[in-house]
Each structure stands twice: as C-alpha cells, then as structure tokens.
Amino acid sequence: MSSSEMREPTFLVLAALADGRKHGYAVITEVSSLSSGRVTLRPGTLYAALDRLRAEGLVRPAGEEIVEGRLRRYYELTDSGAEALATEAARLQSNADQAISRLRLRPASGGGVA
Amino acid sequence: MNALCRAVLKCYPRWWRDQHGEEALGLLLDSADARGRVDSRDLLNLALHAVRLRVTNAGPPTLVQGIRNRVSVIAVSLLAAICSTFLIFGEWAPWDPRSSLAASPVGNLTTGSICFAAGLLAAIAMTLGRPTAARCLAAISALSALAIMAPPVEQFADSYGFTRPPGALLAFAAVIGALATIGEPLRPRGSRGLFTLLAAAPSIGTVTVTALTIQPEPWFFYRLPDEVALRVIGGGLVGIALLVVAVVLLIGGSRVWAAALAVNSLPWLMLLSFVPFLGDTSVLPTSGAVLLAMVIAVAMLAGLTAVTLNRRLQPVRNSVARSE
C-alpha cells in the first residue's frame, strides 16, 4: 500500500480514524466533513474499504457496544495504518507544495502586464 | 424502515451478514434518523456490494462457491471445444472456399466468429491463470452470441456483407458461456486438473469425431438441415458422457466435481429432447455407438482414477488428521 498511490476514499477513511476509534456511521460523517461534503461514502463502499483495510492490516476492530438497541462496532488505525496514512499525506503535501511553488512562478495573465 | 433495511441486507452472503449484518443495520438506522428517512442510494449501494460479494470469491470458501467455480472451469473447457470447432470447421474452413451462407467479405467469416473467438480466448486466459479475464471473456462470448441474433445487429452486420450462424447454435454457445461465468474459472491443479481434462475430453472427442464423419461436407455446421439430427445426437452423447463421469466421480468421493459435471451435462442432455422433432433419426451412424462406448470408457477410466487416488490419499489424510 505504501508504495502505491492510495485512492481518495481510502485515504479519507484512514484520516477519519486518525484521531481515535470510530464506528461506521461516524466514519461516514467524518469523511464527509473532511472532504467538505465532496465525498459521500455509502455503507457498501465503507464496508468494502474497511474489509480491505483490515485484510491489509491497516485497520482493526476496537470494540463494540449496543446503543438504543443498535450494534455499533468501532474501528481504529493500526501502527501500519498510521504509517501508511502519514506516507500518503506527505506525498500529497509534497505534490501540493510543488504545485503551489510552480504557480508562484507563473507569469501574470492579462496581456503580460505584471 | 427496519424491515426494508433487513430485506436489503439479506442480499448479502450469510458469512457477511454474520460479520457485519447487525452493525450495518445500526448504521442504516443511524443514517435514517439523521436524515429523517432511509436513503434509497444507500440501499442500492448495499445491494450492489452484496451482488459483488456473491459473484466474486470474497469470504470463506463454501461448498456452493466451490461447485460454482468448478462448473465454470468445466464450462470454459467445453466452451473452448465448441468455439475452436466452429472457428475451424465453420468460420475458417480453408479447404472449403464455398460459402454456405451469403458471401462474406472475409473468407468464410460470419459474425459468429466474435462469439467463438471470445470463448476460445476465455479458455486461454484460464490456462494462463487469469480467472477474471477468463470470466469476462466468457461473458462477452455469451452476450455477443445473443447480440448477434438481435435483428438490429443482424441488419447492421448484413449491410457490411456478414451473415450469422444458425440461432440455435448461438443460443447453445450462449448457455455454455453463461455457465462459464457463474464462478471463478481457477486453473485446476494436480489430480483435479486431470479430472477437468477428462471432463473436456469427451466433448472435444465427440465434436472432432463427429466433424470427421461429415466429410466431405465440412460446412454441415451451418448448412445441411438433414445433418441436424446427427449434431443433436452428438451433443447428447457429450451430455451422457459428462453425466457418467459425474456419477463415477460421485462414487469415487469427489462430490464437488461430480456436481459441477452434472450441472454442465444439462444443456447437452437437453439437446436430446429435440430428437423426436427431427423426424428421421436414422442419420445416427455406427460411429455414434462406438463413440458412446468410447466416452463411457473414458468415464470409467476417470472414475477408476478418482477411486484409486482417493484410496492412495486416504492413509496420508488419516496421518495428517492424527498429527493434528
């Protein structure tokens, strides 16, 4: 995972779990919040991602509880998950920094008048 | 609301429901509380995810999944036999420059070559250990066989001078192609590979021998209506052979392969139901009886192999079980 590019929903799921354990619905709302409403995770997509991340050892279950008769299972990042998230965040930040520095060098538009 | 969510979750395989069912229900109800209603897109997304899990090999292996995969392996082998035969004797046929159908711009090619080429490529992909590609190609073969028969496609192809093989033949190829897509055609290993070859051998043998008996009329596939009975009976023999192999494998203890073979024999055996409608059945040549004896012999050989392997492996299995 660390050597290849991470898809945005996966990145956002890991980012949602970065500050502590969360249950499924909390992950969905957190992903929406992190992406400013741009990414809406659906339940099937969430569980597909969680199952895959569990299989890759990046996420693990962290307890469950019954709230108003509903089961809530919590998930948290593993150390490998935190490392993969940090690597991906650094990669994205490096790309963003590069893009911003290039934009600063761009000649001003509007007939070449600075 | 609760009932609707539970109904959608029932689309999932049991293992997934055991793992995530109650949790997913809680998530849906939490989401519904926040929005004031259940979001239909959430339900659709879950249903699609459930379908995806069912058609792939996700989760722990189950008996049904194992049978589906083996049905697929055998069907791909049979599809290869059908497709290669029709590609060689029906589409290519370099020894017979005559076209039995409307003149084709490219040799003897018809639109059926798309379906047959895809079926053959599916078998190659399976042999190369690419089950997903094999499954997709088998699906393309089945769908293209159906599409070729659609009047708009037929008219479009006809405008370029291409005709199509008979519909019954395409429909049969589509059924075998559909069987090939119901599981993951994983390349069998070891003794299981032997069983697969033995399963494919009767069909390849029947089609080849039947084709040779038709000389000097290699175009019989597409042209001669008086040979239809022979084709149907030849196909029926394949079905009988597959069923015999299945019974013998069952006796030998290979339940999963036996079930997969029995499923694959069904389309072939169905061909026999057309025999009464063909009128003259005297076209069944003596070679048919010889062929039947051959395929039964092959089936018996397969069964004996299965029984022998089973007996040889039993002490090993027992010692492993004791050590565990």
XYZ file of C-alpha atoms in Angstrom:
438
model
C 0.000 0.000 0.000
C 2.723 2.428 0.975
C 4.493 2.083 -2.354
C 1.393 2.665 -4.466
C -0.964 5.574 -4.693
C -3.897 5.437 -2.294
C -7.414 6.126 -3.546
C -9.113 9.157 -2.062
C -11.914 7.336 -0.184
C -9.340 5.026 1.393
C -7.216 7.999 2.390
C -10.231 9.734 3.895
C -11.324 6.632 5.833
C -7.836 6.339 7.338
C -7.804 10.079 8.055
C -11.202 9.796 9.749
C -9.794 7.167 12.099
C -6.550 9.059 12.759
C -7.708 10.786 15.943
C -9.240 7.714 17.553
C -11.656 4.833 17.150
C -14.960 5.404 15.377
C -17.998 3.358 14.388
C -19.280 3.055 10.816
C -21.716 5.957 10.764
C -19.190 8.236 12.478
C -16.634 7.370 9.779
C -19.145 8.321 7.065
C -19.924 11.693 8.643
C -16.243 12.357 9.331
C -15.289 11.599 5.714
C -17.984 13.968 4.517
C -16.707 16.633 6.906
C -13.028 16.120 5.956
C -13.849 16.485 2.261
C -16.154 19.461 2.838
C -19.112 17.396 1.644
C -17.438 16.481 -1.629
C -17.091 12.759 -0.854
C -20.147 10.858 0.363
C -19.303 7.331 1.451
C -22.147 4.859 1.064
C -22.410 1.931 3.505
C -21.453 -0.731 0.942
C -18.393 1.265 -0.096
C -17.442 1.821 3.551
C -17.614 -1.876 4.451
C -15.741 -2.853 1.300
C -12.991 -0.395 2.271
C -12.942 -1.494 5.913
C -12.756 -5.190 4.969
C -9.894 -4.464 2.570
C -8.033 -2.284 5.068
C -8.489 -4.954 7.753
C -7.087 -7.578 5.391
C -4.102 -5.293 4.721
C -3.573 -4.794 8.446
C -4.159 -1.027 8.357
C -7.348 -1.017 10.419
C -8.673 -3.255 13.196
C -11.898 -3.582 15.184
C -11.734 -1.773 18.524
C -14.715 -2.971 20.500
C -18.439 -2.722 20.119
C -21.418 -1.513 22.082
C -25.191 -1.520 21.905
C -26.758 1.954 21.692
C -30.565 2.166 21.610
C -30.696 -1.482 20.589
C -28.289 -0.927 17.691
C -24.893 -2.566 17.405
C -22.004 -0.190 16.944
C -18.656 -1.700 16.073
C -15.666 0.582 16.412
C -12.583 0.614 14.206
C -9.152 2.102 14.799
C -5.891 2.552 12.895
C -3.106 0.043 13.430
C 0.500 1.263 13.551
C 0.865 0.196 9.908
C -2.277 2.149 9.069
C -0.944 5.268 10.754
C 2.334 4.888 8.890
C 0.553 4.392 5.532
C -1.597 7.460 6.189
C 1.437 9.564 7.133
C 3.298 8.449 3.993
C 0.337 9.259 1.763
C -0.243 12.602 3.477
C 3.431 13.509 2.967
C 3.194 12.534 -0.691
C 0.094 14.649 -1.226
C 1.646 17.552 0.676
C 4.801 17.363 -1.422
C 2.716 17.407 -4.606
C 0.660 20.330 -3.317
C 3.816 22.276 -2.323
C 5.287 21.667 -5.775
C 2.120 22.840 -7.467
C 1.930 25.985 -5.340
C 5.585 26.885 -5.928
C 5.091 26.436 -9.691
C 2.015 28.617 -9.609
C 4.053 31.389 -7.982
C 6.432 31.321 -10.938
C 3.589 31.585 -13.455
C 3.631 34.808 -15.493
C 0.687 37.013 -14.731
C -2.092 36.869 -17.344
C -3.892 39.862 -18.946
C -1.615 40.976 -21.799
C 1.641 40.283 -19.998
C 1.285 43.205 -17.611
C 2.517 42.273 -14.163
C -37.877 1.045 7.789
C -36.199 -1.638 9.851
C -37.801 -4.363 7.713
C -36.700 -2.682 4.478
C -33.096 -2.438 5.671
C -33.123 -6.078 6.806
C -34.506 -7.139 3.418
C -31.635 -5.421 1.601
C -29.080 -6.933 3.968
C -30.453 -10.373 3.115
C -28.909 -9.873 -0.341
C -25.523 -10.462 1.332
C -23.969 -13.899 1.772
C -24.520 -15.421 5.211
C -20.868 -15.054 6.272
C -21.018 -11.295 5.617
C -24.316 -10.933 7.499
C -22.775 -12.781 10.420
C -19.816 -10.385 10.402
C -21.444 -7.052 9.590
C -25.224 -7.543 9.401
C -26.279 -6.046 12.759
C -23.612 -3.362 12.524
C -24.739 -2.339 9.024
C -28.363 -2.268 10.180
C -27.389 0.043 13.033
C -25.524 2.286 10.581
C -28.524 2.476 8.236
C -30.873 3.315 11.114
C -28.465 5.970 12.467
C -28.289 7.469 8.990
C -32.078 7.338 8.615
C -32.537 9.091 11.979
C -30.183 11.873 10.882
C -31.917 12.395 7.524
C -35.460 11.608 8.550
C -35.668 8.724 6.074
C -33.697 5.823 4.674
C -31.619 6.985 1.721
C -32.512 4.790 -1.273
C -28.985 5.324 -2.670
C -27.558 3.731 0.485
C -29.800 0.702 -0.037
C -28.864 0.482 -3.711
C -25.170 0.761 -2.824
C -25.514 -2.058 -0.284
C -27.409 -4.233 -2.774
C -24.708 -3.732 -5.416
C -21.980 -4.503 -2.884
C -23.877 -7.668 -1.917
C -24.103 -8.758 -5.548
C -20.396 -8.109 -5.983
C -19.561 -10.257 -2.969
C -21.793 -13.033 -4.247
C -20.279 -13.160 -7.726
C -16.682 -12.971 -6.514
C -14.838 -15.368 -4.265
C -14.947 -12.996 -1.301
C -15.219 -14.533 2.141
C -14.520 -18.015 3.415
C -14.796 -20.839 0.870
C -18.167 -22.586 0.805
C -19.409 -25.746 -0.859
C -21.691 -23.814 -3.229
C -18.849 -21.472 -4.161
C -16.608 -24.465 -4.817
C -19.214 -26.060 -7.076
C -19.760 -22.781 -8.932
C -16.038 -22.407 -9.554
C -15.754 -25.941 -10.881
C -18.870 -25.544 -13.037
C -17.110 -22.541 -14.505
C -13.835 -24.413 -15.093
C -15.586 -27.261 -16.908
C -17.854 -24.907 -18.863
C -14.833 -22.900 -20.053
C -13.254 -26.165 -21.252
C -16.453 -27.113 -23.078
C -16.770 -23.607 -24.478
C -13.230 -23.953 -25.819
C -14.171 -27.219 -27.529
C -17.297 -25.713 -29.109
C -15.668 -22.454 -30.116
C -12.498 -23.966 -31.568
C -14.563 -26.467 -33.541
C -16.829 -23.838 -35.045
C -13.935 -21.472 -35.669
C -12.063 -24.169 -37.584
C -14.872 -26.033 -39.322
C -17.456 -23.276 -39.590
C -15.652 -19.953 -39.857
C -12.211 -20.699 -41.216
C -12.550 -23.921 -43.265
C -9.711 -23.115 -45.710
C -10.336 -26.418 -47.507
C -13.830 -25.323 -48.428
C -13.826 -21.957 -50.215
C -17.582 -22.177 -50.796
C -19.724 -20.140 -48.526
C -22.869 -21.876 -47.391
C -24.382 -18.577 -46.457
C -24.351 -15.160 -48.025
C -20.957 -14.265 -49.441
C -18.654 -12.916 -46.733
C -16.152 -10.104 -47.339
C -13.511 -12.013 -45.332
C -13.170 -15.692 -46.248
C -15.999 -17.673 -44.728
C -16.281 -15.482 -41.650
C -19.662 -14.735 -40.116
C -20.499 -12.575 -37.109
C -20.342 -15.787 -35.036
C -16.559 -15.552 -35.133
C -16.737 -12.816 -32.452
C -18.508 -15.128 -30.023
C -16.291 -18.117 -30.828
C -13.041 -16.132 -30.634
C -14.056 -14.736 -27.227
C -14.860 -18.244 -25.983
C -11.504 -19.560 -27.118
C -9.686 -16.596 -25.538
C -11.538 -17.330 -22.274
C -10.010 -20.807 -22.219
C -6.563 -19.384 -22.970
C -6.965 -16.862 -20.138
C -7.951 -19.663 -17.752
C -4.942 -21.700 -18.800
C -2.714 -18.667 -18.163
C -4.144 -18.361 -14.649
C -6.276 -15.256 -15.300
C -9.691 -16.247 -13.944
C -11.197 -12.753 -14.003
C -10.198 -12.217 -17.626
C -11.474 -15.706 -18.472
C -14.797 -14.933 -16.832
C -15.139 -11.593 -18.645
C -14.309 -13.206 -21.996
C -16.835 -15.993 -21.388
C -19.430 -13.325 -20.602
C -18.502 -11.468 -23.810
C -18.860 -14.740 -25.718
C -22.326 -15.399 -24.268
C -23.554 -11.830 -24.674
C -22.176 -11.478 -28.192
C -23.906 -14.737 -29.178
C -27.207 -13.235 -28.039
C -26.466 -9.812 -29.530
C -25.633 -11.315 -32.931
C -29.160 -12.723 -33.069
C -30.794 -9.350 -32.364
C -32.442 -8.081 -35.587
C -30.839 -4.594 -35.496
C -27.337 -6.094 -35.084
C -28.087 -8.678 -37.743
C -29.218 -5.975 -40.172
C -26.187 -3.827 -39.374
C -23.788 -6.740 -39.997
C -25.701 -7.688 -43.126
C -25.176 -4.213 -44.539
C -21.431 -4.979 -44.488
C -21.950 -8.412 -46.043
C -21.654 -10.541 -42.903
C -24.288 -13.097 -42.028
C -24.633 -15.104 -38.820
C -24.586 -18.809 -37.834
C -27.923 -20.500 -37.032
C -29.663 -19.137 -33.945
C -29.923 -22.498 -32.177
C -26.161 -22.879 -32.341
C -25.559 -19.375 -30.996
C -28.120 -19.901 -28.233
C -26.360 -23.106 -27.196
C -22.978 -21.359 -27.125
C -24.582 -18.590 -25.052
C -25.843 -21.126 -22.478
C -22.397 -22.722 -22.125
C -20.813 -19.245 -21.952
C -23.286 -18.271 -19.222
C -22.370 -21.399 -17.229
C -18.715 -20.399 -17.561
C -19.414 -17.062 -15.867
C -21.167 -18.330 -12.737
C -17.898 -18.883 -10.886
C -14.196 -18.105 -10.952
C -12.554 -20.386 -13.534
C -9.439 -21.010 -11.476
C -6.928 -23.226 -13.213
C -7.147 -26.654 -11.576
C -4.013 -28.183 -10.130
C -2.768 -31.719 -9.707
C -5.303 -34.501 -9.877
C -8.155 -32.023 -10.246
C -6.602 -30.833 -13.471
C -6.704 -34.415 -14.682
C -10.419 -34.593 -13.927
C -11.018 -31.386 -15.853
C -9.154 -32.699 -18.852
C -11.143 -35.900 -18.655
C -14.322 -33.857 -18.488
C -13.361 -31.836 -21.541
C -12.009 -34.826 -23.456
C -15.379 -36.439 -24.277
C -16.725 -33.204 -25.737
C -13.593 -32.475 -27.740
C -13.535 -36.080 -28.932
C -17.212 -36.120 -29.835
C -17.121 -32.865 -31.730
C -13.943 -33.785 -33.579
C -15.036 -37.313 -34.471
C -18.489 -36.090 -35.479
C -16.903 -33.428 -37.645
C -14.705 -36.005 -39.357
C -17.660 -38.282 -40.093
C -19.276 -35.482 -42.060
C -16.550 -35.160 -44.659
C -16.608 -34.152 -47.432
C -19.209 -31.675 -46.194
C -17.369 -29.593 -43.607
C -19.973 -26.885 -43.853
C -22.513 -29.103 -42.159
C -22.381 -26.834 -39.148
C -24.199 -24.054 -40.897
C -25.808 -25.524 -43.951
C -27.193 -29.001 -44.076
C -30.530 -29.337 -42.282
C -30.540 -33.130 -42.770
C -27.466 -33.343 -40.557
C -29.123 -31.597 -37.656
C -30.122 -34.883 -36.033
C -26.528 -36.024 -36.075
C -25.400 -32.835 -34.406
C -28.105 -33.095 -31.785
C -27.329 -36.708 -31.024
C -23.604 -35.949 -30.929
C -24.291 -33.220 -28.365
C -26.499 -35.603 -26.417
C -23.640 -38.082 -26.280
C -21.459 -35.421 -24.708
C -24.147 -34.863 -22.083
C -24.384 -38.577 -21.342
C -20.606 -38.799 -21.092
C -20.443 -35.886 -18.679
C -23.176 -37.417 -16.567
C -21.463 -40.800 -16.484
C -18.202 -39.162 -15.405
C -20.158 -37.256 -12.752
C -21.720 -40.444 -11.364
C -18.378 -42.208 -11.269
C -16.720 -39.236 -9.574
C -19.525 -39.212 -7.043
C -18.887 -42.857 -6.287
C -15.190 -42.009 -6.070
C -15.912 -39.362 -3.414
C -15.387 -36.160 -5.447
C -18.757 -34.628 -4.669
C -17.921 -31.109 -5.794
C -16.524 -32.078 -9.184
C -19.380 -34.537 -9.673
C -21.938 -31.806 -9.022
C -20.129 -29.423 -11.372
C -20.057 -32.034 -14.136
C -23.721 -32.850 -13.649
C -24.633 -29.154 -13.998
C -22.563 -28.935 -17.172
C -24.199 -32.039 -18.652
C -27.657 -30.437 -18.511
C -27.501 -28.206 -21.623
C -26.104 -31.118 -23.632
C -28.715 -33.578 -22.405
C -31.411 -31.035 -23.234
C -30.401 -31.452 -26.887
C -31.798 -34.984 -26.811
C -35.254 -33.564 -26.218
C -35.139 -32.183 -29.777
C -34.579 -35.613 -31.352
C -38.309 -36.517 -31.674
C -38.873 -33.266 -33.582
C -36.191 -34.052 -36.151
C -38.126 -36.834 -37.869
C -35.561 -39.098 -39.444
C -33.173 -40.302 -36.758
C -31.567 -42.881 -38.988
C -28.709 -40.471 -39.593
C -27.111 -41.674 -36.353
C -24.124 -43.512 -37.757
C -22.476 -46.617 -36.372
C -19.678 -44.387 -35.185
C -22.190 -42.929 -32.729
C -22.406 -46.219 -30.849
C -18.636 -46.588 -30.998
C -18.278 -43.071 -29.729
C -20.682 -43.714 -26.898
C -18.641 -46.747 -25.898
C -15.517 -44.577 -26.030
C -16.860 -41.873 -23.811
C -18.190 -44.414 -21.324
C -14.748 -45.989 -21.280
C -13.213 -42.588 -20.636
C -15.740 -42.026 -17.871
C -14.943 -45.365 -16.290
C -11.252 -44.542 -16.512
C -11.891 -41.226 -14.802
C -13.860 -42.958 -12.096
C -11.199 -45.581 -11.526
C -8.585 -42.829 -11.347
C -10.692 -40.996 -8.796
C -11.221 -44.093 -6.687
C -7.535 -45.010 -6.848
C -6.409 -41.514 -5.925
C -8.907 -41.427 -3.106
C -7.634 -44.718 -1.700
C -3.997 -43.693 -2.047
C -4.570 -40.354 -0.386
C -6.660 -41.764 2.464
C -3.713 -43.010 4.602
C -1.998 -39.634 4.131
C -5.161 -37.794 5.191
C -5.554 -40.068 8.199
C -1.958 -39.492 9.324
C -2.360 -35.722 8.923
C -5.592 -35.840 10.913
C -3.900 -37.861 13.670
C -0.936 -35.468 13.845
C -3.331 -32.521 14.215
